[in-house]
Amino acid sequence: MVTSSAGRGPGRRIGVRSGDPDPAPEPVDLVGLPTGRVAQRLGVSPTTVRSWERRYGIGPAHREAGHHRRWSPRDIAVLETMCRLTARGVPPGEAARAALAERDVSVHQDSPRRALPEPRTDSQGGGRLGHGPGGSHASRVKAVRPECRGLTRAAVRLDGPEVARILREAVDALGVVDAWTEVMMPALRAAGRRWAADGEQYVEVEHLLSWHVSSALRGVAVGGPAARQVRPVLLTATPLELHTLAIEATAAALTERGVPFRILGAAVPPRALLDAVHRIGPSAVMIWSQDQHTADRELVRRVGDRVWGPRGARGGALVVAAGPGWARDQPRAGAARPRTLADAVDLLEQAVTA
């Protein structure tokens, strides 16, 4: 919910005597919004808005001497364009010029519309997300890809369509493994850190981002090419584990390689998992644990001991204990322990093709 800045909402006049009756609220189109409320609406810091105004001249078109700046809907539209373009990797200077050009075109409808600059796709760089778009609410991300920076900023603004677009283009351009490693996971970690620091104030950002990441991954996993005619891989979480995004990323990456899979998801009871192993007869079973408190070494042992098939030709599955939860609770000897998504996918594919 948007709140007013310094106790003065957009419908309250300055200079009205205390004894006078309250005037009728003026429409936002006439009064405008203060910088703080505009920044809150866009998911950027007031410092960022003021910096853009100072550097690129994208401030309010009309100002009154002695009063705080008030941003009209047209002024805010310029800032929205600025946020959208910088989220796509366009440098702020270029984004500002394009946003101002778009405003001028809307004012003079007879003028030819200038094309907006295309986002830069340069994958190099070594910066962190600091106090750029997002300001004090921006997540610091170690990843250097522009797509990751844009994804984080769009999530902070709760710009679902832009988040979906960035994720879709990242998967198409990089493939699932690199998109997960270089774009999705750094942004998710940044959102998780911010949630841990700010509590409920930031949970909406992580929830929105997680939902869109899951949607992008499932879109690949269920719409990929036909899988090979081999025994599938079984993907599951430990009985106490509720996190499944990494499992969904594994499923999507396996789909890209034509490896069949069955996914059970979160919090699978041991008996249900063992029954599924017996019924499916998988080439490999990946058991995910996000936290050391959810790791279950006994379950890994029981899955590894499970065999099936006719007498004299019985076989078992490769057990892959994946996730940071196994770090302090090492699985039994013989279970694979991949460190990355790429390692896990390689192991599972090798088990299928062996």
Coordinates of C-alpha atoms in Angstrom, one line a residue:
M1 CA 0.0 0.0 0.0
V2 CA 1.4 3.4 -1.0
T3 CA 1.6 5.9 1.8
S4 CA 2.0 9.7 1.7
S5 CA 5.3 11.4 2.2
A6 CA 5.9 13.6 5.3
G7 CA 2.2 13.5 6.2
R8 CA 1.1 15.3 3.0
G9 CA -0.9 13.2 0.7
P10 CA -1.7 14.2 -2.9
G11 CA -5.1 15.5 -1.9
R12 CA -4.0 17.9 0.9
R13 CA -3.2 21.6 0.1
I14 CA -0.4 23.5 1.7
G15 CA -1.3 26.7 3.4
V16 CA -5.0 26.0 4.4
R17 CA -5.8 27.5 7.7
S18 CA -6.6 25.1 10.5
G19 CA -10.1 26.6 11.0
D20 CA -11.1 26.3 7.4
P21 CA -13.1 23.3 6.3
D22 CA -11.2 20.6 4.5
P23 CA -11.2 21.3 0.8
A24 CA -12.2 18.6 -1.7
P25 CA -9.2 16.5 -2.7
E26 CA -7.6 17.6 -5.9
P27 CA -7.1 14.9 -8.6
V28 CA -3.6 13.4 -8.8
D29 CA -3.4 14.7 -12.4
L30 CA -3.4 18.3 -11.0
V31 CA -1.5 17.9 -7.8
G32 CA 1.0 15.1 -8.7
L33 CA 3.0 12.8 -6.4
P34 CA 6.0 13.7 -4.3
T35 CA 9.3 12.0 -5.1
G36 CA 9.1 9.6 -2.2
R37 CA 5.8 8.1 -3.3
V38 CA 6.9 7.9 -7.0
A39 CA 10.0 6.0 -5.9
Q40 CA 8.0 3.7 -3.8
R41 CA 5.6 3.0 -6.6
L42 CA 8.4 2.2 -9.1
G43 CA 10.5 0.1 -6.6
V44 CA 13.5 2.4 -6.7
S45 CA 15.0 4.7 -4.1
P46 CA 14.2 8.4 -3.9
T47 CA 18.0 9.0 -4.3
T48 CA 17.9 7.1 -7.6
V49 CA 15.0 9.3 -8.9
R50 CA 16.8 12.5 -7.8
S51 CA 20.0 11.2 -9.4
W52 CA 18.3 10.6 -12.7
E53 CA 16.6 14.0 -12.6
R54 CA 20.0 15.7 -11.9
R55 CA 22.0 13.7 -14.5
Y56 CA 19.5 13.2 -17.3
G57 CA 16.9 16.0 -16.9
I58 CA 13.9 13.7 -16.5
G59 CA 12.4 15.6 -13.6
P60 CA 8.9 17.1 -13.4
A61 CA 7.9 19.2 -16.3
H62 CA 6.2 21.8 -14.1
R63 CA 7.5 23.0 -10.7
E64 CA 6.3 25.7 -8.2
A65 CA 8.9 27.8 -6.5
G66 CA 9.2 27.0 -2.8
H67 CA 7.4 23.7 -3.0
H68 CA 8.5 20.1 -3.2
R69 CA 8.6 18.5 -6.6
R70 CA 5.4 17.0 -7.8
W71 CA 5.4 14.3 -10.5
S72 CA 2.4 14.2 -12.9
P73 CA 1.3 11.0 -14.6
R74 CA 3.2 12.0 -17.7
D75 CA 6.4 12.5 -15.6
I76 CA 5.9 9.2 -13.9
A77 CA 5.5 7.5 -17.3
V78 CA 9.0 8.8 -18.3
L79 CA 10.4 7.2 -15.1
E80 CA 8.5 3.9 -15.8
T81 CA 10.1 3.8 -19.3
M82 CA 13.5 4.5 -17.7
C83 CA 13.0 1.6 -15.3
R84 CA 11.9 -0.8 -18.0
L85 CA 14.8 0.0 -20.3
T86 CA 17.5 -0.2 -17.6
A87 CA 16.1 -3.5 -16.5
R88 CA 16.8 -4.8 -20.0
G89 CA 20.4 -3.7 -19.8
V90 CA 20.1 -0.4 -21.6
P91 CA 22.6 2.1 -20.1
P92 CA 20.9 4.9 -18.1
G93 CA 22.0 7.6 -20.4
E94 CA 20.5 5.9 -23.4
A95 CA 17.4 4.9 -21.5
A96 CA 16.8 8.5 -20.4
R97 CA 17.1 9.8 -24.0
A98 CA 14.6 7.2 -25.2
A99 CA 12.2 7.9 -22.3
L100 CA 12.2 11.6 -23.0
A101 CA 11.8 11.0 -26.8
E102 CA 8.8 8.8 -26.0
R103 CA 7.3 11.5 -23.9
D104 CA 7.8 14.1 -26.6
V105 CA 6.1 11.9 -29.1
S106 CA 3.1 11.4 -26.8
V107 CA 2.9 15.2 -26.5
H108 CA 3.1 15.8 -30.2
Q109 CA 1.2 13.0 -31.8
D110 CA 1.9 14.3 -35.3
S111 CA 5.7 13.7 -34.8
P112 CA 7.2 10.5 -36.0
R113 CA 7.8 8.0 -33.3
R114 CA 11.4 7.3 -32.5
A115 CA 12.4 3.7 -31.9
L116 CA 13.5 2.7 -28.4
P117 CA 17.1 1.4 -28.2
E118 CA 17.5 -2.4 -28.1
P119 CA 18.8 -3.9 -24.9
R120 CA 22.5 -4.7 -24.9
T121 CA 23.2 -8.4 -24.9
D122 CA 26.8 -8.2 -23.9
S123 CA 27.4 -10.9 -21.4
Q124 CA 30.6 -9.6 -20.0
G125 CA 31.1 -7.4 -17.0
G126 CA 32.1 -7.7 -13.4
G127 CA 29.9 -5.4 -11.4
R128 CA 27.5 -6.0 -8.5
L129 CA 24.0 -4.6 -8.1
G130 CA 24.6 -1.6 -5.9
H131 CA 22.5 1.5 -5.5
G132 CA 21.3 1.7 -9.1
P133 CA 17.7 1.2 -10.0
G134 CA 16.2 -0.3 -6.8
G135 CA 18.2 1.9 -4.5
S136 CA 17.9 0.9 -0.9
H137 CA 15.5 -1.9 -1.9
A138 CA 17.8 -3.3 -4.6
S139 CA 19.3 -6.6 -4.1
R140 CA 23.1 -7.0 -4.3
V141 CA 23.9 -9.7 -6.7
K142 CA 27.3 -11.1 -7.4
A143 CA 26.4 -12.2 -10.9
V144 CA 27.6 -9.9 -13.6
R145 CA 25.2 -10.6 -16.4
P146 CA 22.9 -7.7 -17.4
E147 CA 20.0 -10.2 -17.5
C148 CA 20.5 -10.9 -13.8
R149 CA 20.6 -7.2 -12.9
G150 CA 17.5 -6.6 -15.0
L151 CA 15.7 -9.6 -13.4
T152 CA 16.4 -8.4 -9.9
R153 CA 15.3 -4.9 -10.6
A154 CA 12.1 -6.0 -12.3
A155 CA 11.3 -8.3 -9.4
V156 CA 11.8 -5.4 -6.9
R157 CA 9.3 -3.4 -8.9
L158 CA 6.9 -6.4 -9.0
D159 CA 6.9 -6.1 -12.7
G160 CA 5.7 -9.6 -13.5
P161 CA 5.6 -9.3 -17.3
E162 CA 9.1 -8.0 -17.4
V163 CA 10.3 -10.8 -15.1
A164 CA 8.7 -13.4 -17.4
R165 CA 10.2 -11.8 -20.5
I166 CA 13.8 -11.7 -19.1
L167 CA 13.5 -15.4 -17.9
R168 CA 12.1 -16.6 -21.2
E169 CA 14.9 -14.8 -23.2
A170 CA 17.6 -16.0 -20.8
V171 CA 16.5 -19.6 -21.2
D172 CA 16.3 -19.3 -25.0
A173 CA 19.7 -17.6 -25.3
L174 CA 21.7 -19.5 -22.6
G175 CA 20.0 -22.8 -22.1
V176 CA 18.6 -24.0 -18.8
V177 CA 21.9 -24.7 -17.0
D178 CA 23.5 -21.4 -17.7
A179 CA 20.3 -19.4 -17.3
W180 CA 19.9 -21.1 -13.8
T181 CA 23.5 -20.6 -12.8
E182 CA 24.1 -17.1 -14.1
V183 CA 20.7 -15.4 -14.0
M184 CA 18.0 -17.2 -11.9
M185 CA 20.0 -18.5 -8.9
P186 CA 21.9 -15.3 -8.2
A187 CA 18.7 -13.3 -8.3
L188 CA 16.9 -15.8 -6.0
R189 CA 19.8 -15.7 -3.5
A190 CA 19.7 -11.9 -3.5
A191 CA 16.0 -11.9 -2.9
G192 CA 16.4 -14.5 -0.1
R193 CA 19.1 -12.5 1.6
R194 CA 16.9 -9.4 1.5
W195 CA 13.9 -11.3 2.9
A196 CA 16.1 -12.6 5.7
A197 CA 17.2 -9.1 6.5
D198 CA 13.9 -7.3 6.1
G199 CA 11.4 -10.0 7.0
E200 CA 7.9 -9.7 5.7
Q201 CA 8.7 -6.4 4.0
Y202 CA 10.4 -8.2 1.1
V203 CA 8.7 -11.5 0.9
E204 CA 6.4 -10.4 -2.0
V205 CA 9.5 -10.0 -4.2
E206 CA 10.8 -13.4 -3.5
H207 CA 7.4 -15.0 -4.0
L208 CA 6.8 -13.3 -7.3
L209 CA 10.3 -14.1 -8.6
S210 CA 10.1 -17.8 -7.5
W211 CA 6.7 -18.2 -9.2
H212 CA 8.0 -16.9 -12.5
V213 CA 11.2 -18.9 -12.3
S214 CA 9.1 -22.0 -11.7
S215 CA 6.8 -21.2 -14.6
A216 CA 9.8 -20.7 -16.9
L217 CA 11.4 -24.0 -15.9
R218 CA 8.2 -26.0 -16.1
G219 CA 7.5 -24.5 -19.5
V220 CA 10.7 -26.1 -20.7
A221 CA 10.2 -29.4 -18.9
V222 CA 6.7 -30.1 -20.2
G223 CA 7.2 -28.7 -23.7
G224 CA 10.5 -30.2 -24.8
P225 CA 11.4 -32.6 -27.5
A226 CA 10.6 -36.3 -27.3
A227 CA 12.7 -38.1 -24.7
R228 CA 14.9 -41.1 -25.4
Q229 CA 13.5 -44.6 -25.0
V230 CA 15.4 -45.4 -21.9
R231 CA 14.7 -45.9 -18.2
P232 CA 13.8 -42.5 -16.7
V233 CA 15.4 -40.5 -13.9
L234 CA 13.4 -40.0 -10.7
L235 CA 13.6 -36.5 -9.1
T236 CA 12.4 -36.0 -5.6
A237 CA 13.0 -34.1 -2.3
T238 CA 13.6 -35.5 1.1
P239 CA 10.5 -35.9 3.4
L240 CA 11.1 -32.6 5.2
E241 CA 12.2 -30.6 2.2
L242 CA 9.8 -28.0 0.7
H243 CA 12.1 -26.3 -1.8
T244 CA 11.8 -27.6 -5.4
L245 CA 13.1 -25.0 -7.8
A246 CA 16.4 -26.8 -8.2
I247 CA 14.5 -30.0 -8.9
E248 CA 12.5 -28.2 -11.6
A249 CA 15.7 -26.8 -13.0
T250 CA 17.1 -30.3 -13.2
A251 CA 14.0 -31.5 -15.0
A252 CA 14.1 -28.7 -17.5
A253 CA 17.8 -29.3 -18.2
L254 CA 17.2 -33.1 -18.7
T255 CA 14.4 -32.2 -21.1
E256 CA 16.9 -30.2 -23.2
R257 CA 19.0 -33.3 -23.5
G258 CA 16.2 -35.7 -24.2
V259 CA 16.5 -37.5 -20.9
P260 CA 13.2 -38.8 -19.6
F261 CA 12.3 -38.1 -16.0
R262 CA 9.6 -38.5 -13.4
I263 CA 9.3 -35.7 -10.7
L264 CA 7.7 -36.2 -7.4
G265 CA 8.4 -32.8 -5.9
A266 CA 8.5 -31.7 -2.3
A267 CA 8.2 -33.5 1.0
V268 CA 7.8 -37.1 -0.3
P269 CA 7.4 -39.6 2.5
P270 CA 10.0 -42.4 2.5
R271 CA 7.5 -45.2 1.9
A272 CA 6.0 -43.3 -1.1
L273 CA 9.5 -42.7 -2.6
L274 CA 10.5 -46.4 -2.2
D275 CA 7.3 -47.5 -3.8
A276 CA 7.9 -45.2 -6.7
V277 CA 11.4 -46.5 -7.1
H278 CA 10.1 -50.1 -7.2
R279 CA 7.3 -49.3 -9.7
I280 CA 9.4 -47.1 -12.1
G281 CA 12.7 -48.9 -12.0
P282 CA 14.7 -45.6 -12.7
S283 CA 18.2 -45.4 -14.0
A284 CA 19.0 -42.8 -11.3
V285 CA 17.3 -41.2 -8.3
M286 CA 18.2 -37.6 -7.4
I287 CA 17.2 -36.7 -3.8
W288 CA 17.3 -33.0 -3.1
S289 CA 18.0 -31.4 0.3
Q290 CA 18.2 -27.6 0.6
D291 CA 19.1 -27.5 4.3
Q292 CA 21.1 -29.7 6.6
H293 CA 18.0 -30.2 8.8
T294 CA 16.2 -31.9 5.9
A295 CA 19.0 -34.2 4.8
D296 CA 18.2 -37.9 5.4
R297 CA 21.1 -40.2 5.1
E298 CA 19.1 -43.3 6.0
L299 CA 16.7 -42.6 3.1
V300 CA 19.6 -42.4 0.7
R301 CA 20.8 -45.8 2.0
R302 CA 17.4 -47.4 1.6
V303 CA 17.0 -46.1 -1.9
G304 CA 20.4 -47.3 -2.9
D305 CA 19.6 -50.8 -1.5
R306 CA 16.4 -51.0 -3.5
V307 CA 16.6 -53.5 -6.4
W308 CA 14.1 -54.7 -8.9
G309 CA 13.8 -57.0 -12.0
P310 CA 13.6 -60.8 -12.5
R311 CA 15.8 -63.1 -10.4
G312 CA 19.3 -63.2 -11.8
A313 CA 19.0 -59.9 -13.6
R314 CA 18.2 -57.5 -10.8
G315 CA 19.5 -54.0 -10.8
G316 CA 19.4 -50.8 -8.9
A317 CA 19.6 -47.1 -9.5
L318 CA 22.4 -44.6 -9.1
V319 CA 21.6 -42.4 -6.1
V320 CA 22.4 -38.7 -6.5
A321 CA 22.3 -36.7 -3.2
A322 CA 22.0 -33.1 -4.5
G323 CA 21.8 -29.8 -2.7
P324 CA 23.6 -27.9 0.1
G325 CA 21.7 -29.8 2.8
W326 CA 24.1 -32.7 2.4
A327 CA 27.2 -30.7 3.2
R328 CA 27.4 -31.7 6.9
D329 CA 25.5 -35.0 6.5
Q330 CA 27.4 -36.8 3.8
P331 CA 25.4 -39.6 2.1
R332 CA 26.5 -43.1 2.2
A333 CA 29.5 -44.4 0.2
G334 CA 28.5 -45.0 -3.4
A335 CA 26.0 -42.1 -3.6
A336 CA 27.0 -39.4 -6.0
R337 CA 27.4 -35.9 -4.6
P338 CA 27.3 -33.2 -7.4
R339 CA 28.3 -29.7 -6.6
T340 CA 26.4 -27.9 -9.4
L341 CA 23.4 -28.3 -11.6
A342 CA 25.7 -29.0 -14.6
D343 CA 27.4 -31.8 -12.6
A344 CA 24.0 -33.3 -11.6
V345 CA 22.7 -33.3 -15.1
D346 CA 25.8 -34.9 -16.4
L347 CA 25.6 -37.7 -13.8
L348 CA 22.0 -38.4 -14.5
E349 CA 22.5 -38.5 -18.3
Q350 CA 25.4 -40.9 -17.9
A351 CA 23.3 -43.1 -15.7
V352 CA 20.6 -43.2 -18.4
T353 CA 23.1 -43.9 -21.3
A354 CA 25.3 -46.4 -19.4

